[in-house]
CSV table of C-alpha atoms in Angstrom, one decimal:
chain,number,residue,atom,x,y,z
A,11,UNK,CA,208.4,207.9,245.6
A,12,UNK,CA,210.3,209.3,248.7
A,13,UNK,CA,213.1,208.2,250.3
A,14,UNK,CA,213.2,210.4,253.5
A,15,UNK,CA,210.6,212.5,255.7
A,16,UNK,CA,210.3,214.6,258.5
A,17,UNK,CA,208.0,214.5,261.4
A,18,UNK,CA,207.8,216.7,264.8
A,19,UNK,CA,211.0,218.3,263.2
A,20,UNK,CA,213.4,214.9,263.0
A,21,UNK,CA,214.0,212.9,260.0
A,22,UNK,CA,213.8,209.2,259.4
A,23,UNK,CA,217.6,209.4,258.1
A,24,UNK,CA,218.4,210.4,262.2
A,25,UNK,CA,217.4,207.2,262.9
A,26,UNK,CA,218.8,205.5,260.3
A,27,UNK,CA,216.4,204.5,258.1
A,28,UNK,CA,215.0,204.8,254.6
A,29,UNK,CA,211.5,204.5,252.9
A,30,UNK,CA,211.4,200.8,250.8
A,31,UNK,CA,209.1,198.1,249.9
A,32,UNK,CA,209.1,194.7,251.2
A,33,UNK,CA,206.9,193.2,248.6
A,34,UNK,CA,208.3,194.4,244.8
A,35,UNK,CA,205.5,195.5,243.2
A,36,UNK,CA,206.2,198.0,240.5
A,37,UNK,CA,202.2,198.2,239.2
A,38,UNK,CA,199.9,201.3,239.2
A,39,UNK,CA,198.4,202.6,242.6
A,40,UNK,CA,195.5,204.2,243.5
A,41,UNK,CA,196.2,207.2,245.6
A,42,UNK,CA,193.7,209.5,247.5
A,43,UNK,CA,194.6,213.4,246.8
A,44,UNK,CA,192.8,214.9,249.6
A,45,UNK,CA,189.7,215.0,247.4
A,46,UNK,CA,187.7,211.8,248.7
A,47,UNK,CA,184.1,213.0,249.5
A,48,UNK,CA,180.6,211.1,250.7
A,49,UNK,CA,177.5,212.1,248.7
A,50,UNK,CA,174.3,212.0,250.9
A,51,UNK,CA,171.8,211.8,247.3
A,52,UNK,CA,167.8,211.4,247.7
A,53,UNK,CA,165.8,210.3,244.6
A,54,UNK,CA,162.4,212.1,244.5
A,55,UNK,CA,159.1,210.5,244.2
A,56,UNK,CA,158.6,209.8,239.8
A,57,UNK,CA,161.6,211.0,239.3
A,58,UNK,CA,164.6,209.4,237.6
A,59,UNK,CA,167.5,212.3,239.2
A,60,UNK,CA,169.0,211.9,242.5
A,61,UNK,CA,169.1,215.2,244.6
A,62,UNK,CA,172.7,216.0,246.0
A,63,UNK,CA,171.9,217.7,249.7
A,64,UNK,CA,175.1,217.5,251.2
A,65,UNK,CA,179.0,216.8,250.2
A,66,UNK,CA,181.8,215.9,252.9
A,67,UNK,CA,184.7,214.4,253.6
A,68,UNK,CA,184.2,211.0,254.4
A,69,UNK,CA,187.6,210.5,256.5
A,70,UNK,CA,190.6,211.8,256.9
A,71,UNK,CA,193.6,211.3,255.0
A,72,UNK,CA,195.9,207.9,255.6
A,73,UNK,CA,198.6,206.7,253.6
A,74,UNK,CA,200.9,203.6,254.5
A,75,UNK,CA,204.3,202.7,253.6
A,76,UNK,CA,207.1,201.1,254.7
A,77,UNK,CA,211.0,202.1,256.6
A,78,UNK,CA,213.9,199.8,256.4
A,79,UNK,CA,217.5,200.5,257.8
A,80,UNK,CA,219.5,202.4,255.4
A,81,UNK,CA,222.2,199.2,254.2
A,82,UNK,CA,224.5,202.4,253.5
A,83,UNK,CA,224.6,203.1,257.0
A,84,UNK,CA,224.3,200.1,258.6
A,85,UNK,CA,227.0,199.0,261.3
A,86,UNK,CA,228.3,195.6,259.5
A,87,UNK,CA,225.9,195.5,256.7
A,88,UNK,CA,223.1,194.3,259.3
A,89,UNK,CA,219.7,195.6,258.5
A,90,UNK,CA,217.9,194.2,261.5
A,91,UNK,CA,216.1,196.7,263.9
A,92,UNK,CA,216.7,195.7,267.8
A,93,UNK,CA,214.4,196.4,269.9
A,94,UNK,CA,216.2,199.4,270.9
A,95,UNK,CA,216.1,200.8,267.4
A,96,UNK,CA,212.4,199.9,267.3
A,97,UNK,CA,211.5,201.5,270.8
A,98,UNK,CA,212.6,204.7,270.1
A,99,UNK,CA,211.3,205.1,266.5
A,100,UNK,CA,208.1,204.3,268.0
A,101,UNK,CA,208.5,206.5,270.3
A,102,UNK,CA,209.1,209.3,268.1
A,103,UNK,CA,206.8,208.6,265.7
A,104,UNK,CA,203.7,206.9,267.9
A,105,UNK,CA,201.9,209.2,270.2
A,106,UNK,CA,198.5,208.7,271.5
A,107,UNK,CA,197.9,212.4,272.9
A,108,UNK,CA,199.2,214.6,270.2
A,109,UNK,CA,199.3,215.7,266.8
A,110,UNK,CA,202.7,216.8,264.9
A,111,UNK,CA,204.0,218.2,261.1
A,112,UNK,CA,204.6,215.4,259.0
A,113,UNK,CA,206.3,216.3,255.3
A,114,UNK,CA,208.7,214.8,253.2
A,115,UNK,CA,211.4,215.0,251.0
A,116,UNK,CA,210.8,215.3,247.5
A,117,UNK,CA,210.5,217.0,244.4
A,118,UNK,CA,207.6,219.6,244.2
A,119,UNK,CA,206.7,219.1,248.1
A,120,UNK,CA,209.0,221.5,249.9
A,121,UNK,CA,206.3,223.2,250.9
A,122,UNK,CA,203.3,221.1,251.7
A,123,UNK,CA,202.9,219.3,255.0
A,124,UNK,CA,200.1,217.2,257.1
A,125,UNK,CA,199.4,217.0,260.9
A,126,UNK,CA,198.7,213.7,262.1
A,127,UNK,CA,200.1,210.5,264.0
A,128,UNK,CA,201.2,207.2,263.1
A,129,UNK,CA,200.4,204.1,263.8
A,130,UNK,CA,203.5,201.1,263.3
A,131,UNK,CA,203.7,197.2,262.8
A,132,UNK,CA,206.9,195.7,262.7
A,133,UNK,CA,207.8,193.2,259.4
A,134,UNK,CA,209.6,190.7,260.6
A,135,UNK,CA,211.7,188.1,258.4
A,136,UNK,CA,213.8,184.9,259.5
A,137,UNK,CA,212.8,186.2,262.7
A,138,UNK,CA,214.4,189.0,262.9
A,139,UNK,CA,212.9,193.0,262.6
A,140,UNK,CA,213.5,194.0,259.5
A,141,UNK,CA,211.4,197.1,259.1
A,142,UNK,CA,208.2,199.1,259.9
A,143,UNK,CA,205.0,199.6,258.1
A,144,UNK,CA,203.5,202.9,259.1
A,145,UNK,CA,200.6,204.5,258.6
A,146,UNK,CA,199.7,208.1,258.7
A,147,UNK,CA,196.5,209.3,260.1
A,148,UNK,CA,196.4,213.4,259.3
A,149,UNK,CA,193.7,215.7,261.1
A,150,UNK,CA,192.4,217.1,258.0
A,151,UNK,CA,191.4,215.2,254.5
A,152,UNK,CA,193.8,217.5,252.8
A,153,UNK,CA,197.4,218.7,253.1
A,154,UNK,CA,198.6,222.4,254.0
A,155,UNK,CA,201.4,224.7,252.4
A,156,UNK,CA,204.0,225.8,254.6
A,157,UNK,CA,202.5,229.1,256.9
A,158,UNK,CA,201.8,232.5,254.7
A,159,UNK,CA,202.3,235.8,256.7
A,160,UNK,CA,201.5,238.8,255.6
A,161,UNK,CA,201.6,242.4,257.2
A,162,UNK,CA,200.2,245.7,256.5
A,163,UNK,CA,200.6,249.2,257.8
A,164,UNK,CA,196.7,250.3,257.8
A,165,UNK,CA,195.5,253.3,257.5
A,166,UNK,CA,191.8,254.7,259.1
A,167,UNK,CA,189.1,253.4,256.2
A,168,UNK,CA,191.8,252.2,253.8
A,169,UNK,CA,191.0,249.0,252.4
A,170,UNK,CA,193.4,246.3,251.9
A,171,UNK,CA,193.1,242.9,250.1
A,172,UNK,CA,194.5,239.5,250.9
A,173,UNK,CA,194.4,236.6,248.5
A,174,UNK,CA,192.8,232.9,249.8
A,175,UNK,CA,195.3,230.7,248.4
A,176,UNK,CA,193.4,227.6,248.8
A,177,UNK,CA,192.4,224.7,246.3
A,178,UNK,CA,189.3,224.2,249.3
A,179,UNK,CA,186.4,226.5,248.8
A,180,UNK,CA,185.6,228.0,252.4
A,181,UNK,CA,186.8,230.2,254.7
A,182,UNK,CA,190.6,229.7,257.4
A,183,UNK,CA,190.4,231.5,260.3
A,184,UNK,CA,194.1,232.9,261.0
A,185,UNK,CA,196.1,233.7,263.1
A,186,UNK,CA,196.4,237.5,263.3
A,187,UNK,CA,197.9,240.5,265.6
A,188,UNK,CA,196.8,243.7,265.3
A,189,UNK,CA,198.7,246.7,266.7
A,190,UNK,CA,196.4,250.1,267.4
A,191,UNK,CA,198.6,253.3,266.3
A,192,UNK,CA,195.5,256.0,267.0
A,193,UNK,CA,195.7,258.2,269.5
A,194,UNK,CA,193.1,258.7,271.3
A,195,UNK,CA,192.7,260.4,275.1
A,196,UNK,CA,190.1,257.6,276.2
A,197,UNK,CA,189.6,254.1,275.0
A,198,UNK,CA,187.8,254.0,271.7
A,199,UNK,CA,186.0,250.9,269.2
A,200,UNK,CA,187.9,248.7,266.6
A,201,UNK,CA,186.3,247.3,264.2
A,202,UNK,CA,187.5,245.3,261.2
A,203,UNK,CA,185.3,244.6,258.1
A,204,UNK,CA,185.5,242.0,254.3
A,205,UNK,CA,183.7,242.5,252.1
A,206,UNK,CA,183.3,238.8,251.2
A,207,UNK,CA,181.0,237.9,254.2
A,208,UNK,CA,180.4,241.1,255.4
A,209,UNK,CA,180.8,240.8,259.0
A,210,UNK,CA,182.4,243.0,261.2
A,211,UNK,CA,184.9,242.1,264.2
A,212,UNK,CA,184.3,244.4,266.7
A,213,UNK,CA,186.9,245.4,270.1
A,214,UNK,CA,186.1,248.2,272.4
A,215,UNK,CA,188.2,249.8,275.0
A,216,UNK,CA,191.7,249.6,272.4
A,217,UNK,CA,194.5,251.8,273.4
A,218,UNK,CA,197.5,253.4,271.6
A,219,UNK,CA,200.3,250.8,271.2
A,220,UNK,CA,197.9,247.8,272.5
A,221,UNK,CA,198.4,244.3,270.7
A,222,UNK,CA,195.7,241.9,270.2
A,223,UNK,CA,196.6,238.6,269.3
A,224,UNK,CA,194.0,236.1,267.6
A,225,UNK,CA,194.6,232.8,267.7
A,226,UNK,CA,192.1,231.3,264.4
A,227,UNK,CA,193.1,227.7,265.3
A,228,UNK,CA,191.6,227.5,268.8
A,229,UNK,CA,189.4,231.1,268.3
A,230,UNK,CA,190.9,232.6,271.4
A,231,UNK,CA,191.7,235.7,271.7
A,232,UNK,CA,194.4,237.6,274.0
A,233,UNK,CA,195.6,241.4,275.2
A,234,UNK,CA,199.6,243.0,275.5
A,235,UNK,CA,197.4,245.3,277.8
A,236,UNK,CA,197.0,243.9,281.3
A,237,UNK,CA,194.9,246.3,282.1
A,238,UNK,CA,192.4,245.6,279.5
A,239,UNK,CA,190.7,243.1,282.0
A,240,UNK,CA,187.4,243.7,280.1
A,241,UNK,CA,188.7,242.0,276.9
A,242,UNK,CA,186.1,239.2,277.2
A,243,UNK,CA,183.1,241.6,277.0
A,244,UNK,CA,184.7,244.2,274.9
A,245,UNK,CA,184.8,241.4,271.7
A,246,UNK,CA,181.9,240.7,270.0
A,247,UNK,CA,183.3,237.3,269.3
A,248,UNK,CA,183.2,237.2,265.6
A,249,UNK,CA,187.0,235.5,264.5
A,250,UNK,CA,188.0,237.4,260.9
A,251,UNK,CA,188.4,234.6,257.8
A,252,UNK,CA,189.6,234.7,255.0
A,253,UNK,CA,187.6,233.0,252.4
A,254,UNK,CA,187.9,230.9,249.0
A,255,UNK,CA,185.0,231.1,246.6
A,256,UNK,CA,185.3,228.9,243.3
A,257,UNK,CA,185.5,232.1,241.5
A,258,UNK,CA,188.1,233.5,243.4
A,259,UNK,CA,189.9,234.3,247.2
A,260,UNK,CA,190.3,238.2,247.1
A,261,UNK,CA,189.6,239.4,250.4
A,262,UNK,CA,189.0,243.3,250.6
A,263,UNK,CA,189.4,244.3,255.0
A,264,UNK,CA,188.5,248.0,256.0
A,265,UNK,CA,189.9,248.9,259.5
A,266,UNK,CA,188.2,251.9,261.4
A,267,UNK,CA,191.5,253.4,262.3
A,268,UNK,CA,195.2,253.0,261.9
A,269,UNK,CA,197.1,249.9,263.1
A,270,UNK,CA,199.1,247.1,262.3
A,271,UNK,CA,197.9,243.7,261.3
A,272,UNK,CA,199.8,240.4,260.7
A,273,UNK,CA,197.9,237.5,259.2
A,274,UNK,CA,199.5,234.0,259.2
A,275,UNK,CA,197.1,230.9,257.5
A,276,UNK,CA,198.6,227.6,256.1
A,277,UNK,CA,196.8,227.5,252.2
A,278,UNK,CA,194.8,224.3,252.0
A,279,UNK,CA,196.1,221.8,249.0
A,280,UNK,CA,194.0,218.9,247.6
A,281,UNK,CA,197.5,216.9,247.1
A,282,UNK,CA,198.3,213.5,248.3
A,283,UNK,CA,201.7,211.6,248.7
A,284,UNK,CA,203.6,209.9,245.9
């Protein structure tokens, strides 16, 4: 159990409350872990096996609990919300347009977070607010450690190898920049390769000192060179990943010349809340 979180960078404790149960029950629960998948089976003609054709996520990960006032805090021992209180709690935690980091504070999940909204009813007793049942509606059917980043100064054909972190098998496109360092009297070809797919990103007309930034997220991609107007028909459009087999999530890059490249990802966990 947790007794404070954080969302869009402000903590329940700001406003006074504290995670708590209105109805006493200490029995067992079932939680989902970020692992809840739909099975799409067909069973052959004279034949007693089903055929598994497709696994997915069937939704998105939710999880509801409840916020009280904090009695510790509380002006005069009252633990009523007004609906002052309950306006702007709502208003921090209910938005209809946008997405924001929700984590917690608790053993073992410093570093694990989810994006999402909530969605709030108010529990009202003697007829008066007494607290808020939330629920949390992430983006993704799994939670996300806190943002890796990772530099290297590369050298012309050197490989280098980053390591997929993630409990998901698949690929995460990150977010990258990549510095150019060769010389060159005219504007020359970049290309990055792994050997785990095998594809090649390709960028024509880099210069000396040039920074290309790669947004993974939204796959956009941008220029420090304002004079690189051609940007959009120089890439060949192919976004770099980094990818997570079963077996393993080393991934071996080979530059065609000398630069440097930041990657940032946030490592996929199949972990849900306590």
């Amino acid at each position: 159990m947790f007794l404070d979180f954080e969302f869009d960078n402000e903590r329940a404790s700001d406003y006074g409350l504290i995670v708590g149960s209105f109805q006493g029950d200490a029995g067992m629960e079932i939680l989902s872990s970020g692992s809840d998948l739909a099975l799409n089976p067909t069973k052959p003609s004279r034949s007693d096996r089903f055929l598994i054709h497709h696994l997915d996520y069937s939704e998105p990960y939710t999880y509801t609990f409840q916020v009280i006032k904090n009695y510790c805090t509380a002006k005069n021992g009252d633990i009523s919300l007004s609906p002052k209180e309950i306006s702007s709690i709502q208003r921090w935690l209910c938005r209809r347009n946008s997405l924001h980091k929700f984590k917690i504070y608790a053993e073992g999940y410093n570093n694990l977070y989810w994006m999402g909204s909530f969605y709030a009813q108010q529990v009202s007793l003697n007829g008066k607010i007494v607290g808020l049942e939330l629920t949390f509606t992430a983006d993704s059917p799994y939670a996300y450690s806190e943002p890796i980043s990772l530099a290297f100064d590369c050298k012309e054909q050197t490989p280098f190898e980053i390591y997929n972190m993630s409990d998901e098998e698949g690929a995460i496109h990150p977010h990258m920049e990549i510095t150019f360092l060769k010389e060159s009297d005219a504007p020359y070809e970049f290309t990055l390769s792994n050997s785990l797919d095998r594809r090649i990103m390709k960028i024509k007309g880099c210069t000396q000192n040039e920074t290309i930034t790669i947004d993974g997220k939204n796959l956009m991609i941008q220029s420090s060179n304002l004079s690189h107007t051609s940007l959009s028909k120089d890439f060949n459009y192919f976004f770099p990943k980094i990818i997570n087999t079963y077996h393993g999530g080393k991934n071996t890059f080979t530059p065609n010349a000398d630069c440097n490249i930041t990657f940032t990802y946030s490592p996929i966990c199949k972990v849900g809340l306590p």
